[in-house]
Amino acid sequence: MTNSSSPKRNEQDQPETSGPVLKSLKTKLSKPEDAEKKIVGKKLKDVEISVPIVYGNIAFWLGKKANEYQSHKWTVYVRGATNEDTSGVIKKVVFQLHSSFNNPTRVVESPPFELSEQGWGEFEIAITLHFHSDVCEKPLSLYHQLKLYPEDESTSLSIKKPVVVESYDELVFPEPSESFLARVQNHPAVSVPRLPVGFTLPTPAEDPSERKRVDTKDHPLTQWFTNFSEADELLQLAAARQQVQTHIAKLRRQITVIEGQQQQLKPSSDQ
């Protein structure tokens, strides 16, 4: 780990993102261009793959005896929402630190997708996700404000309890390639659709069971990670409730139409 001082604490306005636009709790990535389709193979129409992720930082205060310019040790990362390995989707992650750091552009090409540093200041970190070629050709840019100090200024710094700031999001890949779906269809961190009866996916070029797996559930910082499983369940419940409400409204319209037809078929009363 490279030790380097960081800039003075500051709050910056949220910048505009380039490429796929980050939406509330769900980021839908663009469909591949025709040229890309030739590279990644057959696409599955009317199918989406959802990958829940979390990005953020954990910061530990090093105590009163620490160097004033290196008062905190922090780690910034991108992880699966349930701490599962996401390397089947994400190829590499690029972290852009403040220019005062040595080698401010850090590239992490294997999980866990994270980096650790020491410093005393807060600043914005650009996080760029690069995907495998059969997933998405365009990278996705995220932005995270590094936090070292508690939001509540009345809260005392503690060497035992870190500051944790995380954001939850879902990456949605429309019309995925067959190779991508075949690789992640049994992955516990990936939400895949139910395939039609009789549909068979091609055998992955690499057997997922033989690929070296890095399970971040064994990560030393796991105890501090936020549990987003409840948030994921709430999203699913909200989506299911919306589907039920839509179906009820449709049935009500059909009932109204049927009742109107029955009214028209009733014989007129005798005069």
Coordinates of C-alpha atoms in Angstrom, one line a residue:
M1 CA 0.0 0.0 0.0
T2 CA 1.3 3.4 -0.9
N3 CA 1.2 6.0 1.9
S4 CA 0.3 9.5 0.6
S5 CA -1.3 12.6 2.0
S6 CA -4.6 13.6 0.6
P7 CA -6.1 17.0 0.0
K8 CA -8.0 19.2 2.5
R9 CA -11.5 18.0 3.4
N10 CA -14.1 19.3 1.0
E11 CA -17.6 18.7 -0.3
Q12 CA -18.0 18.7 -4.1
D13 CA -21.1 18.9 -6.3
Q14 CA -22.2 15.7 -7.9
P15 CA -20.6 15.6 -11.5
E16 CA -22.4 14.6 -14.6
T17 CA -21.7 11.0 -15.6
S18 CA -20.6 9.8 -19.0
G19 CA -21.9 6.7 -20.7
P20 CA -24.7 4.8 -19.0
V21 CA -26.6 7.0 -16.6
L22 CA -27.0 6.1 -13.0
K23 CA -30.6 5.8 -11.9
S24 CA -32.2 5.4 -8.5
L25 CA -31.2 1.9 -7.3
K26 CA -31.1 0.6 -10.9
T27 CA -28.7 1.3 -13.8
K28 CA -29.8 0.0 -17.2
L29 CA -26.8 -0.4 -19.5
S30 CA -27.2 0.2 -23.2
K31 CA -27.7 -2.6 -25.7
P32 CA -24.7 -3.6 -27.8
E33 CA -24.2 -2.2 -31.2
D34 CA -24.4 -4.4 -34.3
A35 CA -20.6 -4.6 -34.6
E36 CA -20.4 -5.8 -31.0
K37 CA -23.1 -8.5 -31.6
K38 CA -20.8 -10.2 -34.1
I39 CA -18.1 -10.4 -31.4
V40 CA -20.2 -11.7 -28.5
G41 CA -22.5 -14.0 -30.4
K42 CA -26.3 -14.5 -30.3
K43 CA -28.4 -12.1 -28.2
L44 CA -31.5 -13.1 -26.2
K45 CA -34.4 -10.9 -27.0
D46 CA -36.8 -9.7 -24.3
V47 CA -34.4 -10.9 -21.6
E48 CA -32.6 -8.9 -18.8
I49 CA -29.9 -9.9 -16.3
S50 CA -29.8 -7.9 -13.1
V51 CA -26.6 -7.7 -11.0
P52 CA -26.9 -6.0 -7.6
I53 CA -23.7 -4.2 -6.5
V54 CA -22.5 -2.0 -3.6
Y55 CA -19.8 0.6 -3.8
G56 CA -18.4 2.8 -1.1
N57 CA -15.7 3.1 1.5
I58 CA -14.7 2.1 5.1
A59 CA -12.4 4.4 7.0
F60 CA -10.6 3.7 10.3
W61 CA -9.2 6.5 12.5
L62 CA -5.7 5.6 13.5
G63 CA -5.8 7.4 16.8
K64 CA -4.3 10.5 18.4
K65 CA -0.7 9.3 17.9
A66 CA -1.1 9.0 14.2
N67 CA 0.6 11.4 11.7
E68 CA -1.8 14.3 11.2
Y69 CA -1.5 13.9 7.4
Q70 CA -2.2 10.2 7.7
S71 CA -4.8 10.1 10.3
H72 CA -7.0 7.5 8.6
K73 CA -6.7 4.2 6.8
W74 CA -9.4 3.7 4.3
T75 CA -10.6 1.2 1.7
V76 CA -12.7 2.0 -1.3
Y77 CA -14.4 -0.8 -3.2
V78 CA -17.0 -2.3 -5.5
R79 CA -18.6 -5.6 -4.2
G80 CA -21.6 -7.8 -4.8
A81 CA -24.6 -6.8 -2.7
T82 CA -24.4 -10.1 -0.8
N83 CA -20.6 -10.1 -0.9
E84 CA -20.4 -12.7 -3.7
D85 CA -17.7 -12.7 -6.4
T86 CA -18.7 -10.6 -9.4
S87 CA -15.7 -11.3 -11.6
G88 CA -17.9 -13.2 -14.0
V89 CA -19.4 -9.9 -14.9
I90 CA -16.8 -7.2 -14.1
K91 CA -13.4 -7.6 -15.8
K92 CA -11.6 -4.7 -14.0
V93 CA -12.3 -1.6 -12.0
V94 CA -10.4 1.7 -12.3
F95 CA -10.3 4.0 -9.3
Q96 CA -9.3 7.6 -10.0
L97 CA -7.9 9.2 -6.8
H98 CA -7.0 12.8 -6.1
S99 CA -4.0 14.0 -8.1
S100 CA -2.0 14.5 -4.8
F101 CA -1.6 10.7 -4.5
N102 CA 1.2 8.8 -6.1
N103 CA -0.1 7.0 -9.2
P104 CA -3.7 8.4 -8.8
T105 CA -5.1 6.1 -11.4
R106 CA -5.4 2.6 -9.9
V107 CA -6.4 -0.4 -11.9
V108 CA -7.7 -3.5 -10.1
E109 CA -8.1 -6.5 -12.4
S110 CA -9.2 -9.2 -10.0
P111 CA -11.5 -9.5 -7.0
P112 CA -11.8 -8.1 -4.5
F113 CA -12.2 -4.9 -6.5
E114 CA -10.8 -2.5 -3.9
L115 CA -7.8 -0.4 -2.9
S116 CA -6.5 0.9 0.5
E117 CA -4.7 4.1 1.3
Q118 CA -3.9 6.4 4.2
G119 CA -4.7 10.1 4.4
W120 CA -6.6 12.9 6.2
G121 CA -8.8 14.5 3.6
E122 CA -12.1 13.7 1.9
F123 CA -12.5 13.9 -1.9
E124 CA -14.5 12.4 -4.8
I125 CA -13.3 9.1 -6.3
A126 CA -14.3 8.2 -9.8
I127 CA -15.0 4.5 -10.1
T128 CA -15.1 3.0 -13.6
L129 CA -16.4 -0.6 -14.2
H130 CA -15.1 -2.4 -17.2
F131 CA -17.1 -5.5 -18.2
H132 CA -16.2 -8.7 -20.1
S133 CA -16.7 -8.3 -23.9
D134 CA -19.8 -10.6 -23.9
V135 CA -21.4 -8.5 -21.1
C136 CA -21.1 -4.9 -22.2
E137 CA -18.6 -3.1 -24.4
K138 CA -19.1 0.3 -22.7
P139 CA -17.7 1.0 -19.2
L140 CA -19.9 2.4 -16.5
S141 CA -18.7 5.4 -14.4
L142 CA -19.7 5.8 -10.8
Y143 CA -18.8 8.5 -8.4
H144 CA -18.2 8.2 -4.6
Q145 CA -17.4 10.9 -2.1
L146 CA -14.8 9.4 0.3
K147 CA -15.9 9.9 3.9
L148 CA -13.5 9.7 6.8
Y149 CA -15.4 11.5 9.5
P150 CA -18.9 10.8 11.0
E151 CA -21.8 12.8 9.5
D152 CA -22.8 13.7 13.0
E153 CA -20.1 16.1 14.2
S154 CA -21.0 15.4 17.8
T155 CA -19.9 11.8 17.3
S156 CA -16.4 11.2 18.7
L157 CA -13.8 9.5 16.5
S158 CA -13.1 5.9 17.5
I159 CA -10.3 3.5 16.6
K160 CA -12.7 0.6 17.1
K161 CA -15.7 1.6 15.0
P162 CA -15.1 2.8 11.4
V163 CA -17.0 5.2 9.2
V164 CA -18.9 3.2 6.6
V165 CA -20.6 4.9 3.6
E166 CA -22.1 2.6 0.9
S167 CA -24.4 2.9 -2.1
Y168 CA -26.6 0.1 -3.5
D169 CA -27.4 -0.2 -7.2
E170 CA -28.5 -2.8 -9.7
L171 CA -26.8 -3.2 -13.0
V172 CA -29.4 -4.3 -15.6
F173 CA -28.1 -5.8 -18.9
P174 CA -30.8 -6.0 -21.6
E175 CA -30.6 -8.6 -24.4
P176 CA -27.6 -10.5 -22.9
S177 CA -25.5 -12.8 -24.9
E178 CA -26.0 -16.5 -24.6
S179 CA -22.4 -16.9 -23.4
F180 CA -22.9 -14.3 -20.6
L181 CA -26.2 -15.9 -19.4
A182 CA -24.7 -19.4 -19.5
R183 CA -21.8 -18.2 -17.3
V184 CA -23.9 -16.6 -14.6
Q185 CA -27.2 -18.6 -14.7
N186 CA -26.3 -20.4 -11.5
H187 CA -24.5 -17.5 -9.8
P188 CA -26.1 -16.6 -6.4
A189 CA -25.3 -12.9 -6.9
V190 CA -27.0 -12.5 -10.3
S191 CA -30.7 -12.4 -11.0
V192 CA -31.5 -14.2 -14.3
P193 CA -34.8 -14.7 -16.0
R194 CA -36.7 -18.0 -16.2
L195 CA -35.9 -19.5 -19.7
P196 CA -38.6 -21.0 -21.9
V197 CA -39.2 -24.7 -21.6
G198 CA -36.9 -26.6 -23.9
F199 CA -34.5 -23.7 -24.3
T200 CA -30.8 -24.9 -24.0
L201 CA -27.9 -22.6 -23.4
P202 CA -24.5 -23.4 -24.9
T203 CA -21.8 -24.9 -22.7
P204 CA -19.6 -22.1 -21.3
A205 CA -16.1 -21.9 -22.8
E206 CA -14.9 -22.0 -19.2
D207 CA -16.6 -24.2 -16.6
P208 CA -17.7 -21.9 -13.8
S209 CA -17.2 -24.7 -11.3
E210 CA -13.5 -24.9 -12.3
R211 CA -12.9 -21.2 -12.4
K212 CA -11.0 -19.8 -9.4
R213 CA -13.6 -18.3 -7.2
V214 CA -13.0 -15.4 -4.8
D215 CA -15.8 -15.3 -2.3
T216 CA -15.7 -11.9 -0.5
K217 CA -17.9 -13.3 2.2
D218 CA -14.5 -14.2 3.8
H219 CA -13.4 -10.5 3.5
P220 CA -11.8 -9.1 6.7
L221 CA -14.1 -6.1 6.5
T222 CA -17.3 -8.2 6.1
Q223 CA -18.5 -7.4 9.7
W224 CA -18.7 -3.7 8.7
F225 CA -20.5 -4.1 5.4
T226 CA -24.1 -2.9 5.2
N227 CA -26.7 -5.7 4.8
F228 CA -28.6 -4.7 1.6
S229 CA -30.6 -8.0 1.4
E230 CA -33.6 -6.3 3.0
A231 CA -33.4 -3.4 0.4
D232 CA -33.3 -5.9 -2.4
E233 CA -36.4 -7.7 -1.0
L234 CA -38.3 -4.4 -0.7
L235 CA -37.5 -3.7 -4.3
Q236 CA -38.8 -7.1 -5.4
L237 CA -41.9 -6.7 -3.3
A238 CA -42.6 -3.3 -4.7
A239 CA -42.2 -4.6 -8.3
A240 CA -44.5 -7.6 -7.5
R241 CA -47.1 -5.3 -5.9
Q242 CA -47.0 -3.1 -9.0
Q243 CA -47.6 -6.1 -11.2
V244 CA -50.5 -7.3 -9.0
Q245 CA -52.1 -3.8 -9.1
T246 CA -51.8 -3.6 -12.9
H247 CA -53.4 -7.1 -13.2
I248 CA -56.3 -6.1 -10.9
A249 CA -56.9 -2.9 -12.9
K250 CA -56.9 -5.0 -16.1
L251 CA -59.4 -7.5 -14.6
R252 CA -61.7 -4.6 -13.5
R253 CA -61.7 -3.2 -17.0
Q254 CA -62.7 -6.6 -18.4
I255 CA -65.4 -7.0 -15.8
T256 CA -66.8 -3.6 -16.7
V257 CA -66.9 -4.5 -20.4
I258 CA -68.6 -7.9 -19.6
E259 CA -71.2 -6.2 -17.4
G260 CA -71.9 -3.6 -20.1
Q261 CA -72.4 -6.4 -22.7
Q262 CA -74.7 -8.3 -20.4
Q263 CA -76.8 -5.1 -19.8
Q264 CA -77.2 -4.7 -23.6
L265 CA -78.3 -8.4 -23.9
K266 CA -81.1 -8.1 -21.3
P267 CA -84.6 -8.1 -22.9
S268 CA -86.5 -4.9 -22.6
S269 CA -89.3 -5.0 -20.0
D270 CA -92.9 -5.2 -21.2
Q271 CA -94.6 -1.9 -21.7

